[in-house]
């Protein structure tokens, strides 16, 4: 036990002291901050490009539709109240006006132009061209305003009072979302998706990162031939356990550092965002309880042990780094598959297929937290999945220990699957 | 007889394709310098790994310092220098040594106390430079070997096992190693080393065991082994121009079994039942000026070649099986 501790201590201290650990610990939050800020930043940008005064409405409807659209589009969101410029023209002049507007957009004198023709006045079609054409919120907004202007136009022609119609039809609905679980209301749905995404992403990153660290560590020990000195003093099982414990603690340290800096950022986001010149986006802080965090930790620890055992076994089978990467492919695929399912599970956490996938021990550590943070999962289901995961850990550790015991002193060509099977059968 | 430092009884180890060690029995008394000799692939490393409980024998028993070697903590009293040397390259030397000592049950603080004197003794720490504060991969190969050697002895083991300790050592480190072995013996420690270099074994060992193809060929004290082998060797040297006559004389199978032409003299193994006096008479009868005619004790090297022969050296089997 003391030796296991010595191994774990070495693995931990040597890695925490390394330059890479410091860099990753500092860069992690930076990356996460960027991930966090980028959508906000893009949204701000998106709003800027929608500045109505920078687009032109080419109105060939011979009605007041263009003016009405310009009116309801309003000014930009940046406090600019000037309206979009409306050019009224005959349908025959449209082609020429469009090509000149295109040139203006290309020369950045305009952001874009909206074409309203006879079909538009019937509410059938309109065209928009511009640099922000792929910005979904902008396009939604223009579409809505054209629809509304057509509607108002129709109502006016049906004899309703223009001003009344205008004031009655002005609706600006804001949809607030809230999640209801069996235990009651809790947090906003969007916030929970964010938590699910960040948690699963961080878990995935750490398991891949530190699983690979174990793999490299084992191959390195073999390559350096230091393994023989060490196993002459400790049982290979203790060496394996100490390694998993030590490297796992490094991962937990990193996780703690990242969580702390994320918490700090959320706490002080207003001054930070102001300093970056961005409007403060309201972050719907999701309700993450103590139990959620414990569950997340348990899944992380178990998932890490599972994959660490597999990576260690792979490391013991091969003699050099290139072979290691190749031999580790099946394990890598297992973990990447789990990551691939993050989004489907996030979008549809209650479908039977997604449920089953989230129960499989190899993907459970990453996908169960996704499900539990979006929908309410009964506690016994979580407990059963954890038990399954523990069982898988025990089996994998047992197999890994046997492969490790034989493989760590084997050099030369990579063993075939048959040989590995023999190792497992007759370890020592 | 003193208590045995090592008692191996009828040990067998099979691998998938071959038997690495068959029915090996050997005893090493406490305080001895013991040589485990054999060609590459004879099973030396496998035997050593079984002693250290790295691999388990299929049959037989191994007792180390009077106890079964599977007992926990027993192997803390054994020091091991493997043939394939290796250290954690990125670790600081002092931290590495402390770690390896901790694996042998020495506390970190106690290890720190012992590391300094060892570094000084092997000149890894001088007034100008303390290599103990460097990383392993900043050290030269020779220095790394010294570090490995310290790691093997830092916990003051009662039994020291050195697998091919002289391979790859420069003459200065080889001398330091030899001095240390002698000093360990003086302090009552037991040293087992494997080698295929018969000269160094002959100089240092009290007893030897020669194994080939996993089997014991012979064992015993060096004197006993030599006298048992009998004086069957004669060194003959004659004046330079007369060697041809001697050469044809030595082709007589009734007197001579084999000749080792050493250029400046012949080392002759006599045929069974042949009398060295008869050979001397014949050489004198040739009338050539004799510079040397000597009955010599066979060297371990010679005994090894006689008993193991070319057939004992199996090609293609390395010491890592």
XYZ file of C-alpha atoms in Angstrom:
749
model
C 0.000 0.000 0.000
C 2.855 2.359 0.854
C 4.435 1.481 -2.478
C 1.214 2.114 -4.346
C 1.167 5.486 -2.656
C 4.777 6.164 -3.673
C 3.933 5.365 -7.293
C 0.837 7.570 -7.211
C 2.807 10.389 -5.594
C 5.495 10.235 -8.261
C 2.977 10.206 -11.100
C 1.136 13.138 -9.569
C 4.068 15.361 -8.643
C 6.060 14.775 -11.815
C 3.059 15.689 -13.951
C 1.815 18.633 -11.930
C 5.340 20.070 -11.967
C 5.564 19.814 -15.735
C 5.269 22.867 -17.941
C 2.455 21.261 -19.936
C 0.233 20.914 -16.958
C 0.601 24.582 -16.100
C -0.092 25.613 -19.681
C -3.130 23.355 -20.006
C -4.496 24.525 -16.682
C -4.224 28.150 -17.729
C -5.278 27.653 -21.326
C -8.283 25.505 -20.471
C -10.303 28.314 -18.891
C -9.171 30.669 -21.626
C -10.494 28.307 -24.247
C -13.678 27.832 -22.304
C -14.086 31.569 -21.927
C -13.692 31.937 -25.664
C -16.264 29.181 -26.154
C -18.536 31.060 -23.818
C -17.965 34.501 -25.255
C -17.917 33.592 -28.911
C -21.695 33.110 -29.250
C -22.296 36.344 -27.374
C -19.766 38.114 -29.516
C -21.236 36.693 -32.703
C -24.724 37.652 -31.613
C -23.536 41.200 -31.030
C -21.953 41.153 -34.459
C -25.109 39.684 -35.937
C -27.133 42.560 -34.520
C -24.703 45.070 -35.886
C -24.966 43.732 -39.393
C -28.723 44.067 -39.202
C -28.451 47.825 -38.857
C -31.460 48.810 -40.929
C -30.023 52.086 -42.124
C -27.397 50.106 -44.006
C -29.779 48.250 -46.252
C -31.811 49.425 -49.208
C -35.337 48.377 -49.999
C -36.040 48.168 -53.713
C -39.809 48.512 -53.827
C -41.396 47.581 -57.174
C -44.854 46.878 -55.731
C -46.244 50.295 -56.574
C -47.617 50.331 -53.003
C -46.430 51.688 -49.646
C -45.125 48.203 -48.678
C -41.458 49.205 -48.788
C -41.992 52.175 -46.537
C -44.022 50.072 -44.136
C -41.260 47.470 -43.913
C -38.656 50.172 -43.347
C -40.820 51.605 -40.607
C -41.274 48.338 -38.790
C -37.674 47.214 -39.224
C -36.839 50.345 -37.334
C -33.319 51.550 -36.788
C -30.354 49.465 -35.834
C -30.103 48.105 -32.361
C -27.116 50.247 -31.626
C -29.222 53.323 -31.054
C -29.189 54.460 -34.663
C -32.726 55.559 -35.478
C -32.375 56.272 -39.155
C -34.466 53.981 -41.300
C -33.675 51.832 -44.284
C -33.585 53.738 -47.529
C -36.551 52.891 -49.764
C -36.293 53.226 -53.535
C -39.564 53.003 -55.355
C -39.284 51.905 -58.948
C -41.087 50.262 -61.807
C -40.688 46.482 -62.271
C -38.801 47.125 -65.527
C -36.131 49.145 -63.679
C -35.585 46.403 -61.108
C -32.814 44.502 -62.876
C -30.633 47.579 -63.250
C -31.277 48.768 -59.682
C -30.367 45.333 -58.358
C -27.044 45.177 -60.153
C -26.134 48.630 -58.917
C -27.126 47.630 -55.364
C -25.006 44.483 -55.713
C -22.028 46.661 -56.618
C -22.713 48.819 -53.573
C -22.758 45.766 -51.317
C -19.547 44.504 -52.863
C -17.934 47.860 -52.253
C -19.221 47.734 -48.664
C -21.324 50.859 -49.099
C -24.327 48.722 -48.217
C -24.895 45.662 -46.038
C -27.612 44.300 -48.312
C -30.824 45.004 -50.187
C -34.367 43.730 -50.026
C -36.359 43.315 -53.219
C -40.130 43.624 -53.016
C -42.058 42.916 -56.209
C -45.660 42.235 -57.140
C -45.521 38.794 -55.573
C -44.396 40.350 -52.299
C -47.499 42.441 -52.039
C -49.519 39.217 -52.076
C -47.288 37.933 -49.299
C -45.829 35.208 -51.497
C -42.143 35.977 -51.919
C -39.459 38.551 -51.430
C -35.740 38.448 -51.969
C -32.839 39.532 -49.848
C -29.194 39.714 -50.844
C -26.358 40.927 -48.682
C -23.346 40.055 -46.587
C -25.471 39.025 -43.632
C -27.667 36.691 -45.690
C -26.526 33.691 -43.653
C -27.237 35.307 -40.310
C -30.344 33.432 -39.260
C -31.741 35.950 -36.721
C -31.462 38.787 -39.260
C -33.274 36.859 -41.950
C -35.975 35.794 -39.496
C -36.477 39.382 -38.544
C -36.757 40.673 -42.115
C -39.154 37.880 -43.023
C -41.336 38.641 -40.028
C -41.419 42.360 -40.818
C -42.341 41.816 -44.456
C -45.098 39.425 -43.391
C -46.363 41.949 -40.911
C -46.280 44.797 -43.428
C -48.225 42.692 -45.939
C -50.750 41.841 -43.248
C -51.163 45.485 -42.237
C -51.498 46.408 -45.889
C -54.274 43.855 -46.375
C -56.123 44.995 -43.284
C -55.914 48.611 -44.430
C -57.305 47.722 -47.799
C -60.118 45.831 -46.085
C -61.095 49.122 -44.554
C -59.484 49.137 -41.132
C -57.969 52.298 -39.775
C -54.280 52.399 -40.604
C -52.970 53.698 -37.268
C -55.144 51.327 -35.276
C -54.006 48.375 -37.327
C -50.428 49.386 -36.824
C -50.684 49.698 -33.082
C -52.770 46.545 -32.724
C -50.446 44.442 -34.810
C -47.323 45.467 -32.967
C -46.426 42.386 -30.988
C -42.983 41.721 -29.642
C -43.153 38.435 -27.869
C -40.324 37.280 -25.723
C -40.372 33.544 -25.023
C -39.075 32.669 -21.585
C -38.243 29.023 -21.102
C -38.336 27.047 -17.916
C -37.810 23.404 -17.211
C -40.212 21.317 -15.196
C -39.043 18.086 -13.670
C -40.739 15.651 -11.352
C -39.394 17.572 -8.411
C -40.739 20.854 -9.658
C -39.509 23.790 -11.668
C -35.824 24.383 -12.030
C -33.647 26.646 -14.085
C -33.999 27.596 -17.690
C -33.917 24.892 -20.352
C -31.200 26.691 -22.254
C -29.010 26.931 -19.187
C -29.292 23.192 -18.637
C -28.281 22.460 -22.188
C -25.232 24.622 -21.622
C -24.367 22.720 -18.441
C -24.900 19.386 -20.177
C -22.725 20.436 -23.042
C -19.899 21.916 -20.998
C -19.874 19.044 -18.498
C -19.817 16.320 -21.129
C -17.259 18.183 -23.180
C -14.939 18.671 -20.212
C -15.362 15.039 -19.128
C -14.592 13.859 -22.630
C -11.555 16.103 -22.945
C -10.107 15.038 -19.613
C -10.667 11.331 -20.196
C -9.044 11.469 -23.629
C -6.211 13.695 -22.447
C -5.328 11.709 -19.347
C -6.113 8.312 -20.853
C -3.481 9.156 -23.444
C -1.162 10.286 -20.655
C -1.428 6.838 -19.074
C -0.814 5.198 -22.428
C 2.279 7.281 -23.042
C 3.499 6.758 -19.486
C 3.348 2.985 -19.794
C 5.013 2.930 -23.213
C 7.656 5.282 -21.877
C 8.410 3.023 -18.916
C 8.789 0.102 -21.283
C 10.931 2.046 -23.711
C 13.183 3.360 -20.977
C 13.452 -0.133 -19.530
C 12.743 1.381 -16.164
C 9.773 -0.960 -15.831
C 11.959 -3.871 -14.816
C 13.519 -2.050 -11.864
C 10.119 -0.917 -10.729
C 8.346 -4.275 -10.972
C 11.222 -5.855 -9.072
C 10.074 -3.678 -6.155
C 6.309 -3.420 -6.608
C 3.697 -5.798 -7.885
C 2.614 -4.751 -11.389
C -0.949 -4.471 -10.084
C 0.157 -1.868 -7.538
C 2.111 -0.049 -10.206
C -0.972 0.039 -12.433
C -3.223 1.139 -9.588
C -0.761 3.817 -8.473
C -0.509 5.102 -12.003
C -4.275 5.356 -12.424
C -4.604 6.994 -9.028
C -1.789 9.486 -9.620
C -2.770 10.503 -13.130
C -6.433 10.580 -12.138
C -5.580 13.014 -9.350
C -3.803 15.224 -11.855
C -6.974 15.237 -13.964
C -9.072 16.081 -10.907
C -6.694 18.902 -10.025
C -7.086 20.277 -13.500
C -10.848 19.895 -13.312
C -10.900 21.755 -10.002
C -8.772 24.570 -11.426
C -11.012 24.871 -14.456
C -14.192 24.824 -12.422
C -12.843 27.485 -10.088
C -11.891 29.802 -12.929
C -15.233 29.240 -14.623
C -17.014 30.094 -11.401
C -14.878 33.213 -11.076
C -15.723 34.225 -14.601
C -19.440 33.777 -14.103
C -19.216 35.746 -10.861
C -17.289 38.638 -12.391
C -18.645 38.439 -15.921
C -20.042 41.985 -15.941
C -16.714 43.814 -15.547
C -14.936 41.293 -17.794
C -17.495 41.669 -20.568
C -17.521 45.445 -20.179
C -13.742 45.432 -20.430
C -13.993 43.441 -23.654
C -16.541 45.924 -24.934
C -19.421 43.487 -25.045
C -22.883 43.903 -23.700
C -23.582 41.786 -20.678
C -25.539 38.786 -21.799
C -27.897 37.489 -19.188
C -26.607 34.053 -18.270
C -29.463 31.975 -17.055
C -27.608 30.270 -14.237
C -28.934 26.750 -14.203
C -29.788 25.054 -10.990
C -26.831 22.768 -10.373
C -27.180 21.138 -7.004
C -24.652 19.459 -4.765
C -25.935 16.034 -5.779
C -25.461 16.869 -9.455
C -21.837 17.725 -8.814
C -21.263 14.537 -6.812
C -22.839 12.514 -9.592
C -20.705 14.255 -12.184
C -17.582 13.477 -10.164
C -18.539 9.835 -9.736
C -19.108 9.475 -13.464
C -15.832 11.179 -14.190
C -13.857 9.008 -11.778
C -15.417 5.769 -13.001
C -15.109 6.741 -16.650
C -11.508 7.684 -16.142
C -10.694 4.390 -14.401
C -12.381 2.432 -17.176
C -10.506 4.137 -19.971
C -7.246 4.394 -18.025
C -7.268 0.611 -17.560
C -7.837 0.072 -21.272
C -5.138 2.539 -22.271
C -2.670 1.005 -19.803
C -3.305 -2.458 -21.213
C -2.692 -1.139 -24.730
C 0.496 0.538 -23.560
C 1.765 -2.712 -22.072
C 1.169 -4.526 -25.362
C 3.323 -2.323 -27.568
C 6.932 -1.198 -27.524
C 6.864 2.195 -29.166
C 4.795 5.315 -29.523
C 3.680 4.748 -33.139
C 2.427 1.251 -32.400
C 0.724 2.622 -29.322
C -1.363 5.129 -31.254
C -2.353 2.456 -33.718
C -3.202 -0.154 -31.117
C -5.183 2.414 -29.141
C -7.510 3.127 -32.055
C -10.315 0.797 -30.867
C -10.306 2.464 -27.456
C -10.182 5.911 -29.021
C -13.137 5.019 -31.217
C -15.111 3.965 -28.137
C -14.625 7.326 -26.495
C -15.084 9.365 -29.661
C -18.351 7.514 -30.313
C -19.602 8.697 -26.940
C -18.748 12.264 -27.897
C -20.524 11.893 -31.225
C -23.708 11.002 -29.357
C -23.597 14.078 -27.108
C -25.686 16.151 -29.492
C -28.352 13.539 -30.387
C -28.795 12.734 -26.717
C -28.942 16.431 -25.884
C -31.666 17.022 -28.469
C -33.655 13.948 -27.601
C -32.762 12.667 -24.163
C -35.837 10.496 -23.740
C -35.734 8.376 -26.899
C -35.219 4.679 -26.281
C -32.112 4.414 -28.479
C -30.443 7.344 -26.790
C -31.335 5.969 -23.381
C -29.760 2.610 -24.182
C -26.637 4.264 -25.560
C -26.312 6.275 -22.374
C -26.468 3.057 -20.320
C -23.516 1.363 -22.037
C -20.548 1.581 -19.628
C -18.217 2.959 -22.307
C -20.457 5.918 -23.117
C -22.305 6.290 -19.809
C -19.668 8.521 -18.166
C -20.184 11.123 -20.876
C -23.826 10.667 -21.878
C -25.532 10.072 -18.521
C -24.597 13.544 -17.205
C -26.015 14.983 -20.444
C -29.346 13.284 -19.841
C -29.590 14.018 -16.149
C -28.946 17.709 -16.621
C -31.608 18.072 -19.296
C -34.368 15.774 -18.132
C -35.126 14.176 -14.831
C -33.717 10.659 -14.737
C -35.006 8.426 -11.919
C -32.384 7.867 -9.237
C -32.538 4.086 -9.549
C -31.674 4.350 -13.222
C -28.618 6.456 -12.412
C -27.665 4.004 -9.670
C -28.022 1.008 -11.993
C -25.927 2.642 -14.683
C -23.267 3.427 -12.077
C -23.293 -0.178 -10.877
C -22.890 -1.367 -14.455
C -20.020 1.037 -14.887
C -18.368 -0.191 -11.686
C -18.715 -3.779 -12.886
C -17.159 -2.822 -16.226
C -14.316 -1.091 -14.362
C -13.617 -4.214 -12.313
C -13.570 -6.439 -15.399
C -11.394 -4.034 -17.385
C -8.983 -3.548 -14.497
C -8.678 -7.298 -14.046
C -7.954 -7.864 -17.732
C -5.662 -4.850 -17.906
C -3.691 -5.988 -14.851
C -3.048 -9.376 -16.413
C -2.046 -7.937 -19.776
C 0.064 -5.377 -17.954
C 1.851 -7.959 -15.831
C 3.005 -9.967 -18.836
C 3.307 -7.175 -21.366
C 5.366 -4.726 -19.380
C 8.493 -6.854 -19.808
C 7.803 -7.931 -23.383
C 9.677 -6.231 -26.146
C 9.769 -6.631 -29.869
C 6.881 -7.189 -32.169
C 3.314 -6.442 -31.232
C 1.486 -9.484 -29.904
C -1.402 -10.929 -31.865
C -4.847 -11.070 -30.297
C -4.314 -14.791 -29.689
C -1.134 -14.081 -27.778
C -2.829 -11.416 -25.703
C -5.597 -13.881 -24.921
C -2.924 -16.317 -23.726
C -1.385 -13.576 -21.549
C -4.733 -12.978 -19.903
C -5.173 -16.690 -19.315
C -1.725 -17.458 -17.952
C -0.539 -14.185 -16.471
C 2.835 -14.705 -14.825
C 27.288 -24.282 6.298
C 26.010 -20.818 6.843
C 22.402 -19.958 6.176
C 21.529 -19.809 2.517
C 20.945 -16.432 0.954
C 19.279 -18.136 -1.941
C 17.835 -21.613 -2.231
C 16.373 -22.622 -5.555
C 14.841 -26.086 -5.748
C 13.934 -27.859 -9.001
C 12.603 -24.763 -10.684
C 10.968 -25.101 -14.083
C 9.772 -22.270 -16.318
C 8.137 -22.894 -19.667
C 7.211 -20.306 -22.214
C 4.959 -20.783 -25.201
C 7.627 -22.050 -27.559
C 10.381 -23.346 -25.322
C 11.467 -24.336 -21.852
C 13.553 -21.499 -20.455
C 14.642 -23.153 -17.210
C 14.434 -26.854 -16.463
C 14.878 -28.467 -13.063
C 17.326 -25.853 -11.862
C 18.590 -26.310 -8.331
C 21.182 -24.040 -6.818
C 22.201 -22.711 -3.450
C 24.023 -19.522 -2.650
C 25.499 -19.311 0.861
C 25.235 -16.032 2.686
C 28.192 -13.729 2.202
C 29.256 -15.297 -1.074
C 30.033 -13.737 -4.389
C 28.247 -16.064 -6.746
C 28.471 -16.137 -10.523
C 25.660 -17.358 -12.696
C 27.393 -18.126 -15.953
C 26.019 -19.106 -19.288
C 25.716 -18.127 -22.913
C 23.018 -15.786 -24.124
C 19.655 -17.471 -23.943
C 20.729 -19.931 -21.261
C 17.978 -18.788 -18.880
C 19.988 -16.473 -16.629
C 17.638 -13.507 -16.819
C 14.589 -15.752 -16.491
C 16.087 -17.304 -13.363
C 16.821 -13.882 -11.897
C 13.310 -12.658 -12.669
C 11.897 -15.680 -10.876
C 14.091 -14.995 -7.857
C 12.683 -11.445 -7.791
C 9.124 -12.759 -8.119
C 8.642 -10.797 -11.333
C 7.589 -14.030 -12.980
C 6.490 -17.213 -11.253
C 8.069 -20.607 -11.816
C 5.807 -23.335 -13.162
C 7.313 -25.786 -10.701
C 9.774 -25.721 -7.837
C 10.371 -23.342 -4.979
C 12.565 -20.351 -4.354
C 13.623 -19.143 -0.915
C 15.363 -15.847 -0.482
C 17.204 -15.096 2.776
C 15.506 -18.106 4.334
C 11.924 -17.186 3.386
C 9.691 -17.976 0.406
C 10.218 -15.197 -2.117
C 6.499 -14.568 -2.444
C 6.448 -13.080 1.049
C 5.661 -9.397 1.014
C 8.432 -7.002 2.043
C 11.041 -9.745 1.720
C 12.201 -8.379 -1.600
C 12.805 -5.002 0.051
C 16.045 -6.613 1.241
C 17.129 -7.412 -2.304
C 18.843 -4.996 -4.671
C 18.569 -5.502 -8.413
C 20.507 -4.110 -11.328
C 18.800 -5.342 -14.486
C 20.683 -6.046 -17.671
C 18.580 -3.561 -19.615
C 19.219 -0.417 -17.631
C 16.712 2.339 -17.598
C 15.604 5.344 -15.605
C 12.856 7.926 -15.866
C 14.563 10.327 -18.247
C 12.683 13.462 -17.275
C 13.091 13.077 -13.523
C 15.547 14.887 -11.345
C 18.220 12.442 -10.128
C 17.608 12.978 -6.413
C 13.847 12.658 -6.772
C 14.274 9.517 -8.843
C 16.564 7.932 -6.267
C 14.170 8.868 -3.470
C 11.289 7.296 -5.400
C 13.160 4.049 -6.042
C 14.169 3.890 -2.377
C 10.558 4.440 -1.327
C 9.615 1.467 -3.472
C 11.953 -0.545 -1.259
C 10.257 0.654 1.892
C 12.721 3.421 2.815
C 11.122 6.675 3.939
C 11.730 9.719 1.777
C 13.593 11.505 4.553
C 15.888 8.552 5.217
C 16.536 8.193 1.493
C 17.503 11.876 1.224
C 20.069 11.344 3.971
C 21.675 8.456 2.123
C 21.624 9.944 -1.373
C 24.173 12.708 -0.674
C 27.048 10.434 0.420
C 26.408 8.052 -2.469
C 26.490 10.890 -5.000
C 29.754 12.104 -3.540
C 31.240 8.659 -3.446
C 30.573 8.080 -7.140
C 31.675 11.660 -7.964
C 28.233 12.706 -9.112
C 28.468 15.488 -6.587
C 31.587 17.628 -6.579
C 32.152 21.083 -5.110
C 31.560 22.549 -8.569
C 28.514 20.630 -9.639
C 25.754 18.582 -8.031
C 24.430 16.286 -10.741
C 21.777 15.152 -8.308
C 19.857 18.312 -9.135
C 19.963 17.638 -12.882
C 17.476 15.665 -14.875
C 18.481 12.140 -15.779
C 18.662 12.875 -19.498
C 21.204 15.635 -18.880
C 23.657 13.033 -17.590
C 26.155 11.127 -19.692
C 25.659 7.397 -20.126
C 28.369 6.591 -17.634
C 26.767 8.863 -15.038
C 23.373 7.298 -15.630
C 24.917 3.911 -14.952
C 26.233 5.229 -11.665
C 22.773 6.490 -10.762
C 21.319 3.089 -11.553
C 23.939 1.500 -9.396
C 23.096 3.785 -6.484
C 19.425 2.940 -6.952
C 20.285 -0.735 -6.624
C 22.166 -0.261 -3.341
C 20.517 2.731 -1.670
C 18.293 0.594 0.551
C 21.345 -1.356 1.784
C 20.135 -4.779 0.585
C 21.354 -8.067 2.038
C 21.244 -9.785 -1.321
C 22.399 -7.918 -4.410
C 21.525 -9.307 -7.818
C 23.414 -7.898 -10.775
C 22.382 -9.031 -14.238
C 25.307 -8.656 -16.657
C 26.688 -5.798 -14.574
C 29.765 -5.245 -16.706
C 28.070 -4.929 -20.057
C 28.363 -1.421 -21.383
C 30.511 -0.155 -18.519
C 33.600 1.874 -19.261
C 36.780 0.663 -17.512
C 36.496 3.254 -14.748
C 32.914 2.371 -13.869
C 33.736 -1.320 -14.159
C 36.492 -0.847 -11.599
C 34.155 1.107 -9.317
C 31.599 -1.674 -9.593
C 34.190 -4.328 -8.795
C 35.427 -2.363 -5.762
C 31.870 -1.983 -4.523
C 31.157 -5.682 -4.895
C 34.258 -6.514 -2.864
C 33.263 -4.002 -0.208
C 29.724 -5.418 -0.033
C 31.158 -8.880 0.475
C 33.380 -7.569 3.254
C 30.243 -6.244 4.944
C 28.691 -9.703 4.799
C 26.312 -9.092 1.917
C 25.606 -11.722 -0.689
C 26.157 -10.911 -4.330
C 24.742 -12.908 -7.225
C 25.745 -11.805 -10.639
C 25.157 -13.216 -14.049
C 27.672 -12.810 -16.803
C 29.023 -14.422 -19.902
C 32.430 -12.862 -19.272
C 34.348 -15.735 -17.711
C 37.434 -13.675 -16.870
C 35.611 -11.325 -14.533
C 33.727 -14.230 -12.977
C 36.949 -16.119 -12.382
C 38.544 -13.139 -10.687
C 35.644 -12.215 -8.417
C 33.487 -15.239 -7.669
C 33.742 -17.591 -4.738
C 31.376 -20.008 -6.418
C 29.828 -20.348 -9.819
C 27.018 -22.114 -11.549
C 27.193 -22.676 -15.280
C 23.881 -23.094 -17.032
C 23.138 -23.739 -20.670
C 19.805 -24.166 -22.394
C 18.056 -23.781 -19.070
C 19.929 -26.609 -17.393
C 22.649 -26.618 -14.826
C 25.912 -27.883 -16.290
C 27.983 -27.676 -13.127
C 28.268 -25.673 -9.935
C 30.502 -25.351 -6.916
C 33.339 -23.247 -5.621
C 35.758 -22.027 -8.261
C 38.606 -24.166 -6.841
C 36.463 -27.278 -6.734
C 35.225 -26.757 -10.249
C 38.765 -26.342 -11.507
C 40.293 -29.303 -9.719
C 37.356 -31.483 -10.665
C 38.040 -30.620 -14.230
C 41.622 -31.916 -13.767
C 44.785 -30.713 -15.336
C 44.301 -31.687 -18.904
C 45.878 -28.614 -20.444
C 49.413 -27.885 -21.505
C 50.864 -24.667 -22.840
C 53.687 -25.148 -25.344
C 55.822 -22.421 -26.885
C 58.815 -22.955 -29.143
C 61.130 -20.642 -31.000
C 59.311 -18.907 -33.762
C 60.616 -20.758 -36.820
C 60.014 -24.266 -35.490
C 56.248 -24.128 -35.026
C 55.425 -26.242 -38.101
C 57.010 -29.377 -36.640
C 55.146 -28.945 -33.400
C 51.894 -28.365 -35.254
C 52.154 -31.718 -37.080
C 53.101 -33.434 -33.828
C 49.958 -32.071 -32.184
C 47.761 -33.657 -34.830
C 48.215 -37.063 -33.183
C 44.786 -37.927 -31.755
C 46.247 -40.470 -29.329
C 47.832 -37.734 -27.275
C 46.024 -34.542 -28.185
C 42.297 -33.988 -28.056
C 42.230 -30.394 -29.220
C 44.566 -27.517 -29.813
C 43.903 -23.872 -29.269
C 46.438 -22.052 -31.431
C 47.093 -18.842 -29.541
C 49.698 -17.644 -32.078
C 52.505 -17.123 -29.545
C 51.826 -20.462 -27.888
C 49.611 -23.528 -28.202
C 47.103 -24.431 -25.532
C 46.701 -28.185 -25.785
C 43.976 -30.327 -24.293
C 45.320 -33.824 -23.777
C 43.467 -36.869 -25.083
C 41.861 -39.145 -22.475
C 44.543 -41.315 -20.848
C 47.411 -39.435 -22.476
C 50.401 -38.569 -20.343
C 51.788 -35.022 -20.473
C 55.312 -36.502 -20.004
C 54.889 -38.393 -23.268
C 54.039 -35.130 -25.035
C 57.072 -33.419 -23.504
C 59.323 -36.269 -24.661
C 58.052 -35.937 -28.202
C 58.538 -32.185 -28.311
C 62.081 -32.574 -26.983
C 62.671 -35.266 -29.611
C 61.834 -32.731 -32.290
C 65.012 -30.923 -31.255
C 63.462 -27.472 -31.431
C 64.292 -24.827 -28.811
C 61.501 -24.992 -26.214
C 60.565 -21.671 -24.636
C 57.692 -22.903 -22.503
C 56.155 -26.197 -21.480
C 53.637 -25.749 -18.703
C 50.832 -27.755 -17.149
C 48.059 -25.219 -16.650
C 44.914 -25.143 -14.589
C 42.020 -24.782 -16.938
C 40.437 -21.350 -16.954
C 36.703 -21.028 -16.349
C 36.607 -19.944 -19.937
C 38.116 -23.238 -21.024
C 35.880 -25.273 -18.730
C 32.909 -23.403 -20.052
C 33.843 -24.140 -23.655
C 34.521 -27.797 -22.856
C 31.334 -28.394 -20.969
C 28.912 -26.198 -22.824
C 30.530 -26.209 -26.229
C 29.063 -24.653 -29.282
C 25.920 -26.728 -28.887
C 24.930 -24.841 -25.742
C 24.618 -21.593 -27.565
C 21.252 -21.461 -29.158
C 20.921 -18.797 -31.723
C 17.922 -16.545 -31.774
C 16.931 -16.798 -28.156
C 17.481 -13.613 -26.259
C 17.629 -13.110 -22.570
C 14.162 -11.564 -22.419
C 11.949 -14.568 -22.866
